[in-house]
Amino acid sequence: MQPLALSLTITLSNRNRGVAVLHLYYSNHLETQKELLVRLLALQPLSDPFQSEQILVQSQGMAQWLKQQIAEKCGVAANIAFPLPASFIWHQYHRTLPNVPQRNAFAKESMQWHLMALIPTLLSLPQFAELKRYLSGQAQTEQEKLYQLSGKIADLFDQYLVYRPEWITAWEQNNDQAVIQAIMQHLPNRSPPDSALLLPFADDQLTSEWQSAVSWQGQLWRALYARIEQQTAQQAAQNHQTCQHRAALHQHYLQLLSEQKPPHLPQRLFIFGISALPKVYLQTLQAMAQHCEVHLFFNNPCRYYWGDIIDPAFLQQLKLRKRLTNGKVGSGEWLNDKQLAQLNQPDWQDDPLGYLQTGNPLLATWGKMGRDFLALLSQSEANEIDAYAEADGNSLLAQLQNAILNLQPAQPDPPFLLAPNDQSLMIHACHSPMREVEILHDQLLHWFQQDPALTPKDVVIMLADVDQYVPYIHAVFSQYQYNDPRFIPYEIADRKHSHSDIVIASYLQLLRLKESDFSAESVLALLDVPEVRERFELDLKELQTLQNWVAQNGIRYGLSANQNATAPNYNAWQSGLQRMLLGTAMRENDGIWQNTVAFDLSHGLSAQIVGKLGDFLDCLQHWQSVLQQPQPIEQWQQQLHWLLTTLFCDNQQSRSVLLFLAKRIDEICQTALDAGYDRTLDSSVIAELFDAKLSDEDNSFHFLNGKLSFCTLLPMRAIPFKVVALLGMNEGDYPRQHQPNSFDLMQYAPQKGDRVRRDDDRYLFLEAILSAQQKLYISYIGRSLTDNQALQPSVLVSQLLDYLSDQTDLIPAFDPQQHPEQQRHDKVRSHLVQQHPMMIFSRENFALSNPNRSFAKEWLVNQASADLQYNQFMQPLSDVEQSAVSSVIALEQLIRFVQSPLAYFFEKQLGVRFKNDQTDWADSENFSLDSLERYQLSEQLLQQPQTQWAAQIQRFELKGELPRANFAEISAQKLSERLQPLSTVIAPYLAQAADSLSIRVALEINGQRYQLQGDISGLYQQQKVAWRSSAVKATQVIQYWIEYLVLQLQQPDSATPHFYGLEKNKVQFYHFRPISAQQADEQLQVYLQDFLRAEQDLLVLPTALYSEFLSEPQNDEQLLQAIIKLGQDGFHDSDKADPYWQRFLAQQQQIDLEAIKSKMQGWFGLMQESLVVG
């Protein structure tokens, strides 16, 4: 290689003399390569100003970065095209070779449609027996399986055209045996290089399987070629096009380039930021270099030739196999002749510096993709330009990058030196994805604070799956306003369209409505899409009204009341809509009309809202009927456009995405039509088509826009950044799992340059490390959320840690002691891997001694803990200003206070109400009543005589409140049998009309007169009588007790209350013994005194446990546990934690049992003595 300045001079002088040659630029810095590219563009502009520069790139992210860099250096970046290699080469075929169409008839999408038409016609042949067995099954899934299989085969044929063109040629010549022989050459006495197999990769059954695959794939390719050729011949008279694929066109183009300079060849061509190219593409570029300048920039991590180094794990396999096979080693492309000769030497394992070298173990393990491409480049005749540069500084990251650059072997001398304050390479073990993002946010703030020159655009965060982390990213980064110092502008690239846009997501959901159960939640979610809501002219208030109605109207699932059922579905949307419509004209008490019960909440001026819902449901019903019938692709095209225009509003916000979807509809359908596919398609295939199309669509528009960038780890996405962060580096998640198809023949005969997903991921990881200029940040889930057990990171992170532990010593000035090797390894590892608490509010996160303390000051518990110097977050509960107390006290407020002083204080004084405002919709078929439903229906039945129960139960069924079909009768019978004893007891009261009494009672507290006002209902002949269909709770007993006290003052000697309940299907009868008016007055004064003090002081009293505190004997430990259980959820749904006690116990652990006992006696001692059960 030549020095950079001299080589660039030679390149420019060659151009001036008209000498065309392939120029290879090797550098380990993409920035350096960019500088070379910009210099070439600036020093030698194209002779034709209207001709565009051609720069081949591997991703749009790289194109975006180059545009920005060129514009920054040159002032403007204009008239530059950034095609992908495959599209550029096909464009050259089209413009240079005769009769080559602009669209590739052998494109993967086109081949898939041809294969869908061909495969069913070939299943009767014996070669296709395996495919026939796979496709046989239920009719509704057979076409979907055919579509999926056709897609996999089309993808495989597309790879064969690029990586195995000789197989394609052999199949077209009906020479399947040539393909078999080509594969057999790779099988004897060897195993795949990345396989764990140590014995020869040959097996009779396996051989039979892949030879069978060669047979049916050859037959299928010939049929595919014949079909496309026939179709092309029919169109040839119109457009003069011929049936040619890339494998054939490649040879024709090479032949043309060897003979003459073809027209339309660009004056100059750049290949930039591409980690690997197929061999046929590289051959094409080499041939083009005979007639035009071709500049290929290769981001080479190592300055020395490393195309022959071997993965250490593979080397160990070779050693073991040599022993197992008695030194007989087969040949193959994975070892060159010198390596094979060395391997066959009896003492080869004693020569670690021989031809079988691992070089740098990380480069050997992760660099297979780049190593193979480098080997291909080394075979070309080119002007090679060397532009390497070592990383600046002596940080651990710089030492690691330089070790790779210089091909340093394991355990270099001298070793890496690590300073305690070195944070250039950090690995963080977290408990969850949320904690990963929270910790990253804090680290970013620390970095921005330490380095004012560092900005968000200098940082990139790469993830294995960006969609998985989107909710956590938004939750952490969007919680701060723009004027908050912790605000960091960010953007997320590479999201799937179905995840990033609600219109696209809902459109895809509509395509899968064929098998939908139309649950209440899923239909309302569709209606909640702004574009859908606006299309049916619903505002947010009306939508909230509908959501509330659906929850109370018995709508659960199903669109039609009589769909796929022998018994009517009263929980269907059609049934609920009929009840709403009837409710606009009449009420439920008006009776049953045409087997429908009116819905009271829709009564009045609500017909317009109900009508809008009806229009929406009509559209869904029509669309569902469309999905039921297979249709030709032309009809699907019309129906898909109808869906787009009918259910979505075309406004300024949605227009671009609607146009995007309309364009994709036409593209998908036109591809099928061009392929001549004329069979009907099931809706499941249509849904799969769109899902696949939108998943593969590039969505990197938010990359490199001046903000913090979140993106997916993609090829050559490792653009230089000052800080590179890798999240989600978990075991099993990265390298990403990819299981090859069993009929992929390339796996049986691998060659250099083949693309393997896991090898790609390893090389991406290596590129990410090398692209970090100042800091490399890695995080993974290192602890279990359930039991805090240690979890392993990605195998790549483990390999990096093992390598650094072996290579690194702590600087002697900071660690003068000589440690044993294992202890030294542990100290280095503990420095590199930082453990974090499970929760963000952990005190450890805010300790001043913690160099990585959190900026989330909202989570601070108090000012004194952990020497924190922040303002308090929680204020003392008692530090509340006393509000003005009215002389008139509502009876309802007093009852609420005595039932739960804690809840009253939260609600009245703090304005805090723990109420679940989220509407819960039942969305599945019910076969039995849950406890809440049973209680609600029972309460309604107990308000009526038994003679009216049959009519009421019929209304329950028509309202969708009972289970379906025969289950309704069973549930109704159980309700009736359970309630009959209690109904018999209360029958005399039901025959009467209940009265209510207005209360006006005057009381004097500490010389101040107060008046207690309210109403008491449920009076029968001046006696309070109440009943409930379940056990009587403490809160009800307290309510009836206070009402009795008030009645005694207003109407002395009034009858004591009677109240009834049901416990274990037995009637419970409660009443109070008579008390005097004086006793009632004294007891009410006790309550009122505490009530007045509660305006300022919190009274801690678990009134629900009065019976436990007043019973004998008492056990303090049991009483304390009973209080703690108030804030804990029980096993049953009914045993939910009291939210007020839950919040109180979380902040206050000290419970004064003696004070509670004393207060309980004063509050409820008389009540307990007076209460009679039975």
PDB file of N, CA and C in Angstrom, residues 697-763:
ATOM      1  N   GLU A 697     -40.458  -2.012   4.710  1.00  0.00           N
ATOM      2  CA  GLU A 697     -40.309  -0.643   4.217  1.00  0.00           C
ATOM      3  C   GLU A 697     -39.306   0.123   5.081  1.00  0.00           C
ATOM      4  N   ASP A 698     -38.424   0.863   4.424  1.00  0.00           N
ATOM      5  CA  ASP A 698     -37.436   1.650   5.153  1.00  0.00           C
ATOM      6  C   ASP A 698     -38.126   2.776   5.910  1.00  0.00           C
ATOM      7  N   ASN A 699     -37.762   2.933   7.175  1.00  0.00           N
ATOM      8  CA  ASN A 699     -38.368   3.977   8.010  1.00  0.00           C
ATOM      9  C   ASN A 699     -37.283   4.656   8.844  1.00  0.00           C
ATOM     10  N   SER A 700     -36.244   5.112   8.153  1.00  0.00           N
ATOM     11  CA  SER A 700     -35.101   5.728   8.843  1.00  0.00           C
ATOM     12  C   SER A 700     -35.091   7.245   8.698  1.00  0.00           C
ATOM     13  N   PHE A 701     -36.292   7.838   8.496  1.00  0.00           N
ATOM     14  CA  PHE A 701     -36.346   9.272   8.227  1.00  0.00           C
ATOM     15  C   PHE A 701     -35.958  10.117   9.437  1.00  0.00           C
ATOM     16  N   HIS A 702     -36.047   9.552  10.633  1.00  0.00           N
ATOM     17  CA  HIS A 702     -35.747  10.325  11.835  1.00  0.00           C
ATOM     18  C   HIS A 702     -34.304  10.144  12.284  1.00  0.00           C
ATOM     19  N   PHE A 703     -33.468   9.592  11.421  1.00  0.00           N
ATOM     20  CA  PHE A 703     -32.076   9.356  11.781  1.00  0.00           C
ATOM     21  C   PHE A 703     -31.237  10.568  11.392  1.00  0.00           C
ATOM     22  N   LEU A 704     -30.356  10.987  12.286  1.00  0.00           N
ATOM     23  CA  LEU A 704     -29.423  12.088  12.042  1.00  0.00           C
ATOM     24  C   LEU A 704     -30.148  13.394  11.711  1.00  0.00           C
ATOM     25  N   ASN A 705     -31.044  13.802  12.601  1.00  0.00           N
ATOM     26  CA  ASN A 705     -31.764  15.063  12.385  1.00  0.00           C
ATOM     27  C   ASN A 705     -31.401  16.110  13.428  1.00  0.00           C
ATOM     28  N   GLY A 706     -30.211  15.978  14.026  1.00  0.00           N
ATOM     29  CA  GLY A 706     -29.751  16.978  14.974  1.00  0.00           C
ATOM     30  C   GLY A 706     -30.150  16.713  16.403  1.00  0.00           C
ATOM     31  N   LYS A 707     -30.809  15.597  16.663  1.00  0.00           N
ATOM     32  CA  LYS A 707     -31.226  15.249  18.018  1.00  0.00           C
ATOM     33  C   LYS A 707     -30.543  13.955  18.443  1.00  0.00           C
ATOM     34  N   LEU A 708     -30.815  13.558  19.668  1.00  0.00           N
ATOM     35  CA  LEU A 708     -30.354  12.261  20.140  1.00  0.00           C
ATOM     36  C   LEU A 708     -31.038  11.184  19.307  1.00  0.00           C
ATOM     37  N   SER A 709     -30.269  10.257  18.745  1.00  0.00           N
ATOM     38  CA  SER A 709     -30.813   9.276  17.805  1.00  0.00           C
ATOM     39  C   SER A 709     -30.921   7.897  18.447  1.00  0.00           C
ATOM     40  N   PHE A 710     -32.128   7.351  18.454  1.00  0.00           N
ATOM     41  CA  PHE A 710     -32.348   5.952  18.789  1.00  0.00           C
ATOM     42  C   PHE A 710     -32.588   5.213  17.480  1.00  0.00           C
ATOM     43  N   CYS A 711     -31.911   4.089  17.292  1.00  0.00           N
ATOM     44  CA  CYS A 711     -32.054   3.367  16.030  1.00  0.00           C
ATOM     45  C   CYS A 711     -31.737   1.894  16.249  1.00  0.00           C
ATOM     46  N   THR A 712     -31.970   1.124  15.214  1.00  0.00           N
ATOM     47  CA  THR A 712     -31.706  -0.310  15.238  1.00  0.00           C
ATOM     48  C   THR A 712     -30.289  -0.574  14.745  1.00  0.00           C
ATOM     49  N   LEU A 713     -29.665  -1.604  15.273  1.00  0.00           N
ATOM     50  CA  LEU A 713     -28.356  -2.030  14.785  1.00  0.00           C
ATOM     51  C   LEU A 713     -28.521  -2.597  13.379  1.00  0.00           C
ATOM     52  N   LEU A 714     -28.071  -1.824  12.388  1.00  0.00           N
ATOM     53  CA  LEU A 714     -28.176  -2.214  10.989  1.00  0.00           C
ATOM     54  C   LEU A 714     -26.803  -2.142  10.345  1.00  0.00           C
ATOM     55  N   PRO A 715     -26.612  -2.825   9.205  1.00  0.00           N
ATOM     56  CA  PRO A 715     -25.318  -2.765   8.529  1.00  0.00           C
ATOM     57  C   PRO A 715     -24.907  -1.327   8.222  1.00  0.00           C
ATOM     58  N   MET A 716     -23.680  -1.010   8.575  1.00  0.00           N
ATOM     59  CA  MET A 716     -23.075   0.312   8.385  1.00  0.00           C
ATOM     60  C   MET A 716     -23.918   1.419   8.991  1.00  0.00           C
ATOM     61  N   ARG A 717     -24.650   1.098  10.039  1.00  0.00           N
ATOM     62  CA  ARG A 717     -25.312   2.128  10.819  1.00  0.00           C
ATOM     63  C   ARG A 717     -24.319   2.697  11.836  1.00  0.00           C
ATOM     64  N   ALA A 718     -23.157   2.016  11.983  1.00  0.00           N
ATOM     65  CA  ALA A 718     -22.158   2.439  12.969  1.00  0.00           C
ATOM     66  C   ALA A 718     -21.362   3.619  12.424  1.00  0.00           C
ATOM     67  N   ILE A 719     -22.043   4.722  12.235  1.00  0.00           N
ATOM     68  CA  ILE A 719     -21.415   5.962  11.797  1.00  0.00           C
ATOM     69  C   ILE A 719     -20.669   6.564  12.985  1.00  0.00           C
ATOM     70  N   PRO A 720     -19.555   7.262  12.760  1.00  0.00           N
ATOM     71  CA  PRO A 720     -18.793   7.793  13.900  1.00  0.00           C
ATOM     72  C   PRO A 720     -19.614   8.739  14.764  1.00  0.00           C
ATOM     73  N   PHE A 721     -19.639   8.466  16.033  1.00  0.00           N
ATOM     74  CA  PHE A 721     -20.258   9.330  17.032  1.00  0.00           C
ATOM     75  C   PHE A 721     -19.291   9.439  18.209  1.00  0.00           C
ATOM     76  N   LYS A 722     -19.385  10.565  18.905  1.00  0.00           N
ATOM     77  CA  LYS A 722     -18.553  10.691  20.093  1.00  0.00           C
ATOM     78  C   LYS A 722     -18.927   9.664  21.147  1.00  0.00           C
ATOM     79  N   VAL A 723     -20.221   9.410  21.255  1.00  0.00           N
ATOM     80  CA  VAL A 723     -20.715   8.430  22.222  1.00  0.00           C
ATOM     81  C   VAL A 723     -21.600   7.439  21.497  1.00  0.00           C
ATOM     82  N   VAL A 724     -21.308   6.159  21.669  1.00  0.00           N
ATOM     83  CA  VAL A 724     -22.120   5.082  21.114  1.00  0.00           C
ATOM     84  C   VAL A 724     -22.657   4.259  22.279  1.00  0.00           C
ATOM     85  N   ALA A 725     -23.982   4.095  22.319  1.00  0.00           N
ATOM     86  CA  ALA A 725     -24.622   3.310  23.375  1.00  0.00           C
ATOM     87  C   ALA A 725     -25.365   2.143  22.748  1.00  0.00           C
ATOM     88  N   LEU A 726     -25.201   0.982  23.346  1.00  0.00           N
ATOM     89  CA  LEU A 726     -25.879  -0.237  22.897  1.00  0.00           C
ATOM     90  C   LEU A 726     -26.787  -0.715  24.031  1.00  0.00           C
ATOM     91  N   LEU A 727     -28.083  -0.786  23.783  1.00  0.00           N
ATOM     92  CA  LEU A 727     -29.041  -1.225  24.797  1.00  0.00           C
ATOM     93  C   LEU A 727     -29.622  -2.580  24.415  1.00  0.00           C
ATOM     94  N   GLY A 728     -30.054  -3.311  25.427  1.00  0.00           N
ATOM     95  CA  GLY A 728     -30.706  -4.601  25.179  1.00  0.00           C
ATOM     96  C   GLY A 728     -29.746  -5.691  24.754  1.00  0.00           C
ATOM     97  N   MET A 729     -28.499  -5.611  25.185  1.00  0.00           N
ATOM     98  CA  MET A 729     -27.511  -6.622  24.823  1.00  0.00           C
ATOM     99  C   MET A 729     -27.647  -7.822  25.771  1.00  0.00           C
ATOM    100  N   ASN A 730     -28.763  -8.515  25.643  1.00  0.00           N
ATOM    101  CA  ASN A 730     -29.092  -9.619  26.544  1.00  0.00           C
ATOM    102  C   ASN A 730     -28.771 -10.959  25.904  1.00  0.00           C
ATOM    103  N   GLU A 731     -28.562 -11.932  26.738  1.00  0.00           N
ATOM    104  CA  GLU A 731     -28.329 -13.288  26.248  1.00  0.00           C
ATOM    105  C   GLU A 731     -29.565 -13.768  25.507  1.00  0.00           C
ATOM    106  N   GLY A 732     -29.361 -14.277  24.303  1.00  0.00           N
ATOM    107  CA  GLY A 732     -30.470 -14.763  23.494  1.00  0.00           C
ATOM    108  C   GLY A 732     -31.108 -13.717  22.612  1.00  0.00           C
ATOM    109  N   ASP A 733     -30.929 -12.424  22.950  1.00  0.00           N
ATOM    110  CA  ASP A 733     -31.508 -11.354  22.135  1.00  0.00           C
ATOM    111  C   ASP A 733     -30.539 -10.827  21.089  1.00  0.00           C
ATOM    112  N   TYR A 734     -29.239 -10.926  21.394  1.00  0.00           N
ATOM    113  CA  TYR A 734     -28.231 -10.455  20.445  1.00  0.00           C
ATOM    114  C   TYR A 734     -26.969 -11.290  20.611  1.00  0.00           C
ATOM    115  N   PRO A 735     -26.413 -11.871  19.537  1.00  0.00           N
ATOM    116  CA  PRO A 735     -26.875 -11.788  18.156  1.00  0.00           C
ATOM    117  C   PRO A 735     -28.291 -12.347  17.991  1.00  0.00           C
ATOM    118  N   ARG A 736     -29.034 -11.735  17.096  1.00  0.00           N
ATOM    119  CA  ARG A 736     -30.429 -12.113  16.906  1.00  0.00           C
ATOM    120  C   ARG A 736     -30.533 -13.525  16.350  1.00  0.00           C
ATOM    121  N   GLN A 737     -31.573 -14.224  16.823  1.00  0.00           N
ATOM    122  CA  GLN A 737     -31.767 -15.606  16.413  1.00  0.00           C
ATOM    123  C   GLN A 737     -32.294 -15.663  14.977  1.00  0.00           C
ATOM    124  N   HIS A 738     -31.728 -16.539  14.206  1.00  0.00           N
ATOM    125  CA  HIS A 738     -32.190 -16.720  12.832  1.00  0.00           C
ATOM    126  C   HIS A 738     -32.020 -18.187  12.460  1.00  0.00           C
ATOM    127  N   GLN A 739     -33.120 -18.863  12.294  1.00  0.00           N
ATOM    128  CA  GLN A 739     -33.089 -20.275  11.947  1.00  0.00           C
ATOM    129  C   GLN A 739     -33.225 -20.430  10.439  1.00  0.00           C
ATOM    130  N   PRO A 740     -32.197 -20.935   9.751  1.00  0.00           N
ATOM    131  CA  PRO A 740     -32.306 -21.073   8.287  1.00  0.00           C
ATOM    132  C   PRO A 740     -33.321 -22.140   7.910  1.00  0.00           C
ATOM    133  N   ASN A 741     -33.868 -22.004   6.716  1.00  0.00           N
ATOM    134  CA  ASN A 741     -34.805 -23.012   6.221  1.00  0.00           C
ATOM    135  C   ASN A 741     -34.084 -24.337   6.021  1.00  0.00           C
ATOM    136  N   SER A 742     -34.788 -25.396   6.291  1.00  0.00           N
ATOM    137  CA  SER A 742     -34.172 -26.715   6.124  1.00  0.00           C
ATOM    138  C   SER A 742     -33.832 -26.994   4.670  1.00  0.00           C
ATOM    139  N   PHE A 743     -34.526 -26.320   3.743  1.00  0.00           N
ATOM    140  CA  PHE A 743     -34.257 -26.564   2.319  1.00  0.00           C
ATOM    141  C   PHE A 743     -33.327 -25.511   1.706  1.00  0.00           C
ATOM    142  N   ASP A 744     -32.682 -24.712   2.551  1.00  0.00           N
ATOM    143  CA  ASP A 744     -31.684 -23.758   2.060  1.00  0.00           C
ATOM    144  C   ASP A 744     -30.400 -24.532   1.764  1.00  0.00           C
ATOM    145  N   LEU A 745     -30.091 -24.734   0.489  1.00  0.00           N
ATOM    146  CA  LEU A 745     -28.945 -25.548   0.088  1.00  0.00           C
ATOM    147  C   LEU A 745     -27.619 -24.857   0.380  1.00  0.00           C
ATOM    148  N   MET A 746     -27.621 -23.549   0.535  1.00  0.00           N
ATOM    149  CA  MET A 746     -26.370 -22.838   0.775  1.00  0.00           C
ATOM    150  C   MET A 746     -25.753 -23.211   2.126  1.00  0.00           C
ATOM    151  N   GLN A 747     -26.581 -23.626   3.075  1.00  0.00           N
ATOM    152  CA  GLN A 747     -26.041 -23.988   4.388  1.00  0.00           C
ATOM    153  C   GLN A 747     -25.240 -25.285   4.334  1.00  0.00           C
ATOM    154  N   TYR A 748     -25.471 -26.114   3.306  1.00  0.00           N
ATOM    155  CA  TYR A 748     -24.718 -27.358   3.173  1.00  0.00           C
ATOM    156  C   TYR A 748     -23.402 -27.153   2.418  1.00  0.00           C
ATOM    157  N   ALA A 749     -23.285 -26.035   1.702  1.00  0.00           N
ATOM    158  CA  ALA A 749     -22.066 -25.754   0.947  1.00  0.00           C
ATOM    159  C   ALA A 749     -21.711 -24.280   1.103  1.00  0.00           C
ATOM    160  N   PRO A 750     -21.353 -23.855   2.324  1.00  0.00           N
ATOM    161  CA  PRO A 750     -21.076 -22.424   2.541  1.00  0.00           C
ATOM    162  C   PRO A 750     -19.819 -21.974   1.811  1.00  0.00           C
ATOM    163  N   GLN A 751     -19.839 -20.723   1.390  1.00  0.00           N
ATOM    164  CA  GLN A 751     -18.709 -20.120   0.710  1.00  0.00           C
ATOM    165  C   GLN A 751     -18.402 -18.770   1.336  1.00  0.00           C
ATOM    166  N   LYS A 752     -17.182 -18.319   1.098  1.00  0.00           N
ATOM    167  CA  LYS A 752     -16.813 -17.005   1.588  1.00  0.00           C
ATOM    168  C   LYS A 752     -17.687 -15.949   0.920  1.00  0.00           C
ATOM    169  N   GLY A 753     -18.158 -15.034   1.738  1.00  0.00           N
ATOM    170  CA  GLY A 753     -19.030 -13.984   1.240  1.00  0.00           C
ATOM    171  C   GLY A 753     -20.494 -14.245   1.469  1.00  0.00           C
ATOM    172  N   ASP A 754     -20.865 -15.474   1.870  1.00  0.00           N
ATOM    173  CA  ASP A 754     -22.263 -15.758   2.175  1.00  0.00           C
ATOM    174  C   ASP A 754     -22.703 -14.920   3.370  1.00  0.00           C
ATOM    175  N   ARG A 755     -23.942 -14.460   3.338  1.00  0.00           N
ATOM    176  CA  ARG A 755     -24.482 -13.672   4.439  1.00  0.00           C
ATOM    177  C   ARG A 755     -25.171 -14.577   5.448  1.00  0.00           C
ATOM    178  N   VAL A 756     -24.704 -14.499   6.690  1.00  0.00           N
ATOM    179  CA  VAL A 756     -25.304 -15.223   7.802  1.00  0.00           C
ATOM    180  C   VAL A 756     -25.715 -14.186   8.835  1.00  0.00           C
ATOM    181  N   ARG A 757     -26.971 -14.239   9.243  1.00  0.00           N
ATOM    182  CA  ARG A 757     -27.506 -13.172  10.097  1.00  0.00           C
ATOM    183  C   ARG A 757     -26.704 -12.997  11.386  1.00  0.00           C
ATOM    184  N   ARG A 758     -26.362 -14.088  12.023  1.00  0.00           N
ATOM    185  CA  ARG A 758     -25.624 -13.973  13.285  1.00  0.00           C
ATOM    186  C   ARG A 758     -24.211 -13.438  13.049  1.00  0.00           C
ATOM    187  N   ASP A 759     -23.592 -13.799  11.907  1.00  0.00           N
ATOM    188  CA  ASP A 759     -22.282 -13.229  11.578  1.00  0.00           C
ATOM    189  C   ASP A 759     -22.406 -11.730  11.327  1.00  0.00           C
ATOM    190  N   ASP A 760     -23.507 -11.337  10.668  1.00  0.00           N
ATOM    191  CA  ASP A 760     -23.736  -9.906  10.453  1.00  0.00           C
ATOM    192  C   ASP A 760     -23.837  -9.172  11.779  1.00  0.00           C
ATOM    193  N   ASP A 761     -24.565  -9.745  12.725  1.00  0.00           N
ATOM    194  CA  ASP A 761     -24.726  -9.091  14.017  1.00  0.00           C
ATOM    195  C   ASP A 761     -23.402  -8.990  14.766  1.00  0.00           C
ATOM    196  N   ARG A 762     -22.582 -10.010  14.645  1.00  0.00           N
ATOM    197  CA  ARG A 762     -21.267  -9.947  15.300  1.00  0.00           C
ATOM    198  C   ARG A 762     -20.428  -8.807  14.698  1.00  0.00           C
ATOM    199  N   TYR A 763     -20.486  -8.679  13.394  1.00  0.00           N
ATOM    200  CA  TYR A 763     -19.700  -7.628  12.748  1.00  0.00           C
ATOM    201  C   TYR A 763     -20.268  -6.246  13.058  1.00  0.00           C
TER     202      TYR A 763
END
